Short mmCIF file of C-alpha atoms in Angstrom, two decimals:
data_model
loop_
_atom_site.label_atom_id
_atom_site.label_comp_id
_atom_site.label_asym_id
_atom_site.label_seq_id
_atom_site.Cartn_x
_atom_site.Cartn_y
_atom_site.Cartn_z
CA UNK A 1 43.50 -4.93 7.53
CA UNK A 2 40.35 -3.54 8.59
CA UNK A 3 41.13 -2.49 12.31
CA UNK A 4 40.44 0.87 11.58
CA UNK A 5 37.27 0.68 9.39
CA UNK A 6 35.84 3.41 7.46
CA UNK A 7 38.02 6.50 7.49
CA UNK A 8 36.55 9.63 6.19
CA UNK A 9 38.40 8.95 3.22
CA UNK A 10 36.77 5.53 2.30
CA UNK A 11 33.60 7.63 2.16
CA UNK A 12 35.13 9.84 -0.08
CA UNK A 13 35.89 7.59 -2.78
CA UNK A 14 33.12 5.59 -2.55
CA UNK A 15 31.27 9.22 -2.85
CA UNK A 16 32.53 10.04 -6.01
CA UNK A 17 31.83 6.26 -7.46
CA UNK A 18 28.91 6.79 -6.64
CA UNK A 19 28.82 9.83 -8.56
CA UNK A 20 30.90 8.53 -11.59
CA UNK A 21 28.55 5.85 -11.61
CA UNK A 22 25.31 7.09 -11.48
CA UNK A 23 25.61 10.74 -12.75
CA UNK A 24 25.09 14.13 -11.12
CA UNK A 25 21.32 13.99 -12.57
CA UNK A 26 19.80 11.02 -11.30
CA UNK A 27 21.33 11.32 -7.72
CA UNK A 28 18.64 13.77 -6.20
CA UNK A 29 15.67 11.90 -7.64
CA UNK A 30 17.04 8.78 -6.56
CA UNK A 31 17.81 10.26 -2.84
CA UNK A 32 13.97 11.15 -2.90
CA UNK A 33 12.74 8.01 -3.62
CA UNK A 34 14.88 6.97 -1.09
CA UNK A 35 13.16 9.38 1.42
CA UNK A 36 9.96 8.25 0.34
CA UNK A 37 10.38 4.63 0.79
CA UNK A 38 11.84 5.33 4.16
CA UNK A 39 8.56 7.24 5.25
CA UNK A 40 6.44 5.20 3.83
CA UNK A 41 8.42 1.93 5.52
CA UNK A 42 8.26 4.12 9.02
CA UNK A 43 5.41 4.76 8.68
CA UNK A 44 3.69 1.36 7.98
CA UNK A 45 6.10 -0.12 10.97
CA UNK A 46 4.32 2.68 13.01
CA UNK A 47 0.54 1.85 12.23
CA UNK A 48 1.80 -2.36 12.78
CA UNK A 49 2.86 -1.66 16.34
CA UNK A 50 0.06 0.55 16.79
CA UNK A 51 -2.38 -2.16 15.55
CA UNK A 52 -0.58 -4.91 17.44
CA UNK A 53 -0.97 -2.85 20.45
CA UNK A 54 -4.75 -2.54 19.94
CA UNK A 55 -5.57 -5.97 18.40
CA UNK A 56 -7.99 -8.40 18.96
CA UNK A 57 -6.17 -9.85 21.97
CA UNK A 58 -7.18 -6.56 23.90
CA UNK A 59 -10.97 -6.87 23.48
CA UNK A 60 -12.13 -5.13 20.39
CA UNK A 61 -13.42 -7.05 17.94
CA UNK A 62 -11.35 -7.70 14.52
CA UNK A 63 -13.45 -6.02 11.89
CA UNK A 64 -11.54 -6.80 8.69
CA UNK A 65 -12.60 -9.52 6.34
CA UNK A 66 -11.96 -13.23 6.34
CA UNK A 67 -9.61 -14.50 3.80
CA UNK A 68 -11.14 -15.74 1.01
CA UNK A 69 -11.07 -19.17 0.78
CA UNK A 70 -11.59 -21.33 -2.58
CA UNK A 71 -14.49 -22.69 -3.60
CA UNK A 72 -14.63 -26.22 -3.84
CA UNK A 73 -15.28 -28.06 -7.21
CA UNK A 74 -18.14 -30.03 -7.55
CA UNK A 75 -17.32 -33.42 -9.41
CA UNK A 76 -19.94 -32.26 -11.85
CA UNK A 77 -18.01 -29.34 -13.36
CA UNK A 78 -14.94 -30.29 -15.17
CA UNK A 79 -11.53 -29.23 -13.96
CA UNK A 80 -9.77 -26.12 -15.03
CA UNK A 81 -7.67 -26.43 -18.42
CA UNK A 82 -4.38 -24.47 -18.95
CA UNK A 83 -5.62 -24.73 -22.31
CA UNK A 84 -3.48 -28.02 -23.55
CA UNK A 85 -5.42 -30.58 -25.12
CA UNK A 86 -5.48 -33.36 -23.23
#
């Protein structure tokens, strides 16, 4: 059934589909978001590697900020409400 895969004409109806589906108007916006989000998603996989490559296991310090951690509750103060009575 599938030995063959996609012939060019598989991508030709799922072309127009796409097409009938989604209108001639909204198809070159939507293929420039598209390009967007890919840059952006290169991009950011670009500046991980690069910051794996030069983390803290190489010597340099890490300068970024802790994660903020949550303050405990003193028994004095009462709890937090979700606003129910009780």
């Amino acid at each position: 059934m599938l030995r063959n895969g996609l012939e060019p004409w598989h991508l030709l109806i799922v072309a127009i589909v796409v097409i009938v589906l989604f209108g001639s108007k909204k198809l070159p916006d939507t293929a420039r978001s598209l390009g967007r989000s890919m840059r952006i998603l290169k991009s950011e996989a670009k500046a991980l590697k690069e910051e794996g490559a030069g983390g803290p296991a190489s010597g340099e310090p890490d300068l970024r900020d802790p994660a903020p951690s949550a303050a405990p509750v003193s028994p004095s103060e009462p709890a937090a409400s979700d606003g129910r009575g009780r």
